[in-house]
Amino acid sequence: MYIGTLVMAPKGTAGTSTYYYTPWMPRQAQNAWFTYQLIQSLLASGGVFAIVPYHKNREDRGDEGTAVSGSFTEIVSGTGFYQMKCEGLKELVRFKIEVKVGGGGYPEGAVYRLLAAMWYDKAV
């Protein structure tokens, strides 16, 4: 059964970040609630696992797009589920995943899964 994705930062000095990007996907509506579950953290003290949504229009130049303002917050403390409300999304959306090495001095990472987004338009 496929339940998550493992991302790792190779051995490096504390504070070194490794980034991963998901493929671009077309938005389903103007706004969305994005949710992910941090299944297991394999980070040493001071390590960071973060996800940032990016968006852009099809004709925009560049690979990265624009970061959506705001941040993910844990839904209920200790559950490992994080959620973020995003409004005014452009045509394409993707996620930038950061794994920052703590003080372990060995490969660190996390196992996570992105849940299906809840898309919605504003009522007129």
PDB file of C-alpha atoms in Angstrom:
ATOM      1  CA  MET A   1       0.000   0.000   0.000  1.00  0.00           C
ATOM      2  CA  TYR A   2       1.296   3.453  -0.922  1.00  0.00           C
ATOM      3  CA  ILE A   3       0.718   5.852   1.952  1.00  0.00           C
ATOM      4  CA  GLY A   4       3.446   8.467   1.801  1.00  0.00           C
ATOM      5  CA  THR A   5       6.513   9.970   0.199  1.00  0.00           C
ATOM      6  CA  LEU A   6       9.977   9.977   1.735  1.00  0.00           C
ATOM      7  CA  VAL A   7      12.120  13.068   1.170  1.00  0.00           C
ATOM      8  CA  MET A   8      15.688  13.245   2.435  1.00  0.00           C
ATOM      9  CA  ALA A   9      18.390  15.841   2.782  1.00  0.00           C
ATOM     10  CA  PRO A  10      21.816  14.368   2.138  1.00  0.00           C
ATOM     11  CA  LYS A  11      24.493  14.589   4.782  1.00  0.00           C
ATOM     12  CA  GLY A  12      25.433  18.182   5.266  1.00  0.00           C
ATOM     13  CA  THR A  13      26.139  20.868   7.783  1.00  0.00           C
ATOM     14  CA  ALA A  14      23.375  22.035  10.102  1.00  0.00           C
ATOM     15  CA  GLY A  15      21.065  24.509   8.406  1.00  0.00           C
ATOM     16  CA  THR A  16      21.638  23.202   4.860  1.00  0.00           C
ATOM     17  CA  SER A  17      18.358  22.896   2.917  1.00  0.00           C
ATOM     18  CA  THR A  18      17.325  20.545   0.124  1.00  0.00           C
ATOM     19  CA  TYR A  19      14.281  21.439  -2.000  1.00  0.00           C
ATOM     20  CA  TYR A  20      11.829  19.255  -3.904  1.00  0.00           C
ATOM     21  CA  TYR A  21       9.073  20.433  -6.249  1.00  0.00           C
ATOM     22  CA  THR A  22       5.825  18.694  -7.158  1.00  0.00           C
ATOM     23  CA  PRO A  23       4.599  18.871 -10.771  1.00  0.00           C
ATOM     24  CA  TRP A  24       2.384  21.782 -11.788  1.00  0.00           C
ATOM     25  CA  MET A  25      -1.351  21.036 -11.608  1.00  0.00           C
ATOM     26  CA  PRO A  26      -4.253  23.113 -12.942  1.00  0.00           C
ATOM     27  CA  ARG A  27      -6.301  24.791 -10.255  1.00  0.00           C
ATOM     28  CA  GLN A  28      -9.885  23.572  -9.835  1.00  0.00           C
ATOM     29  CA  ALA A  29     -11.265  26.859  -8.440  1.00  0.00           C
ATOM     30  CA  GLN A  30     -10.096  30.302  -7.296  1.00  0.00           C
ATOM     31  CA  ASN A  31      -9.474  29.215  -3.711  1.00  0.00           C
ATOM     32  CA  ALA A  32      -8.414  26.077  -1.861  1.00  0.00           C
ATOM     33  CA  TRP A  33      -7.657  24.478   1.464  1.00  0.00           C
ATOM     34  CA  PHE A  34      -4.453  22.425   1.167  1.00  0.00           C
ATOM     35  CA  THR A  35      -3.711  19.712   3.737  1.00  0.00           C
ATOM     36  CA  TYR A  36      -0.735  17.441   4.319  1.00  0.00           C
ATOM     37  CA  GLN A  37       0.099  14.830   6.919  1.00  0.00           C
ATOM     38  CA  LEU A  38       3.564  14.537   8.400  1.00  0.00           C
ATOM     39  CA  ILE A  39       3.621  10.774   8.903  1.00  0.00           C
ATOM     40  CA  GLN A  40       7.123  10.506  10.353  1.00  0.00           C
ATOM     41  CA  SER A  41       9.851  13.025  11.008  1.00  0.00           C
ATOM     42  CA  LEU A  42      13.404  11.767  10.555  1.00  0.00           C
ATOM     43  CA  LEU A  43      14.940  15.112  11.489  1.00  0.00           C
ATOM     44  CA  ALA A  44      17.471  15.783  14.194  1.00  0.00           C
ATOM     45  CA  SER A  45      16.980  18.630  16.638  1.00  0.00           C
ATOM     46  CA  GLY A  46      16.790  21.896  14.703  1.00  0.00           C
ATOM     47  CA  GLY A  47      15.748  20.210  11.451  1.00  0.00           C
ATOM     48  CA  VAL A  48      12.851  21.626   9.425  1.00  0.00           C
ATOM     49  CA  PHE A  49      10.248  20.112   7.115  1.00  0.00           C
ATOM     50  CA  ALA A  50       8.162  22.740   5.301  1.00  0.00           C
ATOM     51  CA  ILE A  51       5.769  22.885   2.348  1.00  0.00           C
ATOM     52  CA  VAL A  52       5.000  26.107   0.470  1.00  0.00           C
ATOM     53  CA  PRO A  53       2.357  26.363  -2.302  1.00  0.00           C
ATOM     54  CA  TYR A  54       3.352  28.235  -5.458  1.00  0.00           C
ATOM     55  CA  HIS A  55       1.105  29.462  -8.272  1.00  0.00           C
ATOM     56  CA  LYS A  56       1.417  31.075 -11.682  1.00  0.00           C
ATOM     57  CA  ASN A  57      -0.447  31.631 -14.947  1.00  0.00           C
ATOM     58  CA  ARG A  58       0.409  29.519 -17.970  1.00  0.00           C
ATOM     59  CA  GLU A  59       2.043  32.429 -19.786  1.00  0.00           C
ATOM     60  CA  ASP A  60       4.234  33.468 -16.810  1.00  0.00           C
ATOM     61  CA  ARG A  61       7.955  32.989 -17.311  1.00  0.00           C
ATOM     62  CA  GLY A  62      10.151  30.941 -15.035  1.00  0.00           C
ATOM     63  CA  ASP A  63       9.869  27.634 -13.264  1.00  0.00           C
ATOM     64  CA  GLU A  64       9.018  28.559  -9.700  1.00  0.00           C
ATOM     65  CA  GLY A  65       6.071  30.952  -9.843  1.00  0.00           C
ATOM     66  CA  THR A  66       4.999  33.038  -6.843  1.00  0.00           C
ATOM     67  CA  ALA A  67       4.771  31.751  -3.288  1.00  0.00           C
ATOM     68  CA  VAL A  68       1.295  31.893  -1.780  1.00  0.00           C
ATOM     69  CA  SER A  69       1.282  34.100   1.322  1.00  0.00           C
ATOM     70  CA  GLY A  70       0.595  32.404   4.622  1.00  0.00           C
ATOM     71  CA  SER A  71       1.764  29.142   6.113  1.00  0.00           C
ATOM     72  CA  PHE A  72       0.531  25.718   7.109  1.00  0.00           C
ATOM     73  CA  THR A  73      -0.697  25.318  10.683  1.00  0.00           C
ATOM     74  CA  GLU A  74      -1.332  22.094  12.566  1.00  0.00           C
ATOM     75  CA  ILE A  75      -5.079  21.372  12.683  1.00  0.00           C
ATOM     76  CA  VAL A  76      -5.050  19.742  16.118  1.00  0.00           C
ATOM     77  CA  SER A  77      -1.848  19.665  18.156  1.00  0.00           C
ATOM     78  CA  GLY A  78      -0.033  16.347  17.944  1.00  0.00           C
ATOM     79  CA  THR A  79      -2.003  14.913  14.993  1.00  0.00           C
ATOM     80  CA  GLY A  80       0.539  15.634  12.261  1.00  0.00           C
ATOM     81  CA  PHE A  81      -2.127  17.151   9.967  1.00  0.00           C
ATOM     82  CA  TYR A  82      -1.371  20.653   8.656  1.00  0.00           C
ATOM     83  CA  GLN A  83      -3.720  22.918   6.692  1.00  0.00           C
ATOM     84  CA  MET A  84      -3.487  26.191   4.761  1.00  0.00           C
ATOM     85  CA  LYS A  85      -6.162  28.391   3.201  1.00  0.00           C
ATOM     86  CA  CYS A  86      -5.149  29.875  -0.178  1.00  0.00           C
ATOM     87  CA  GLU A  87      -7.210  32.513  -1.990  1.00  0.00           C
ATOM     88  CA  GLY A  88      -6.898  34.111  -5.419  1.00  0.00           C
ATOM     89  CA  LEU A  89      -4.908  31.288  -6.958  1.00  0.00           C
ATOM     90  CA  LYS A  90      -3.605  31.626 -10.497  1.00  0.00           C
ATOM     91  CA  GLU A  91      -4.040  28.955 -13.210  1.00  0.00           C
ATOM     92  CA  LEU A  92      -1.312  26.511 -12.066  1.00  0.00           C
ATOM     93  CA  VAL A  93      -0.356  25.322  -8.584  1.00  0.00           C
ATOM     94  CA  ARG A  94       2.532  23.273  -7.201  1.00  0.00           C
ATOM     95  CA  PHE A  95       4.343  22.753  -3.911  1.00  0.00           C
ATOM     96  CA  LYS A  96       7.924  23.418  -2.858  1.00  0.00           C
ATOM     97  CA  ILE A  97       9.086  21.019  -0.149  1.00  0.00           C
ATOM     98  CA  GLU A  98      12.031  21.935   2.057  1.00  0.00           C
ATOM     99  CA  VAL A  99      14.057  19.584   4.227  1.00  0.00           C
ATOM    100  CA  LYS A 100      16.583  21.452   6.376  1.00  0.00           C
ATOM    101  CA  VAL A 101      19.298  19.477   8.150  1.00  0.00           C
ATOM    102  CA  GLY A 102      19.345  19.813  11.942  1.00  0.00           C
ATOM    103  CA  GLY A 103      22.418  18.932  13.940  1.00  0.00           C
ATOM    104  CA  GLY A 104      22.490  15.192  13.270  1.00  0.00           C
ATOM    105  CA  GLY A 105      25.307  15.104  10.729  1.00  0.00           C
ATOM    106  CA  TYR A 106      23.657  12.210   8.871  1.00  0.00           C
ATOM    107  CA  PRO A 107      20.941  12.098   6.199  1.00  0.00           C
ATOM    108  CA  GLU A 108      17.681  13.499   7.569  1.00  0.00           C
ATOM    109  CA  GLY A 109      14.190  13.723   6.130  1.00  0.00           C
ATOM    110  CA  ALA A 110      10.482  13.088   6.561  1.00  0.00           C
ATOM    111  CA  VAL A 111       7.647  10.888   5.348  1.00  0.00           C
ATOM    112  CA  TYR A 112       4.581  12.908   4.317  1.00  0.00           C
ATOM    113  CA  ARG A 113       1.488  12.768   2.135  1.00  0.00           C
ATOM    114  CA  LEU A 114      -0.501  15.525   0.447  1.00  0.00           C
ATOM    115  CA  LEU A 115      -4.258  15.079   0.783  1.00  0.00           C
ATOM    116  CA  ALA A 116      -6.742  16.052  -1.934  1.00  0.00           C
ATOM    117  CA  ALA A 117      -7.304  19.810  -1.964  1.00  0.00           C
ATOM    118  CA  MET A 118     -10.690  21.277  -1.100  1.00  0.00           C
ATOM    119  CA  TRP A 119     -11.357  23.724  -3.954  1.00  0.00           C
ATOM    120  CA  TYR A 120     -14.034  26.451  -3.823  1.00  0.00           C
ATOM    121  CA  ASP A 121     -15.039  29.653  -5.623  1.00  0.00           C
ATOM    122  CA  LYS A 122     -16.213  32.785  -3.838  1.00  0.00           C
ATOM    123  CA  ALA A 123     -19.959  33.312  -3.912  1.00  0.00           C
ATOM    124  CA  VAL A 124     -20.991  36.262  -6.046  1.00  0.00           C
TER     125      VAL A 124
END
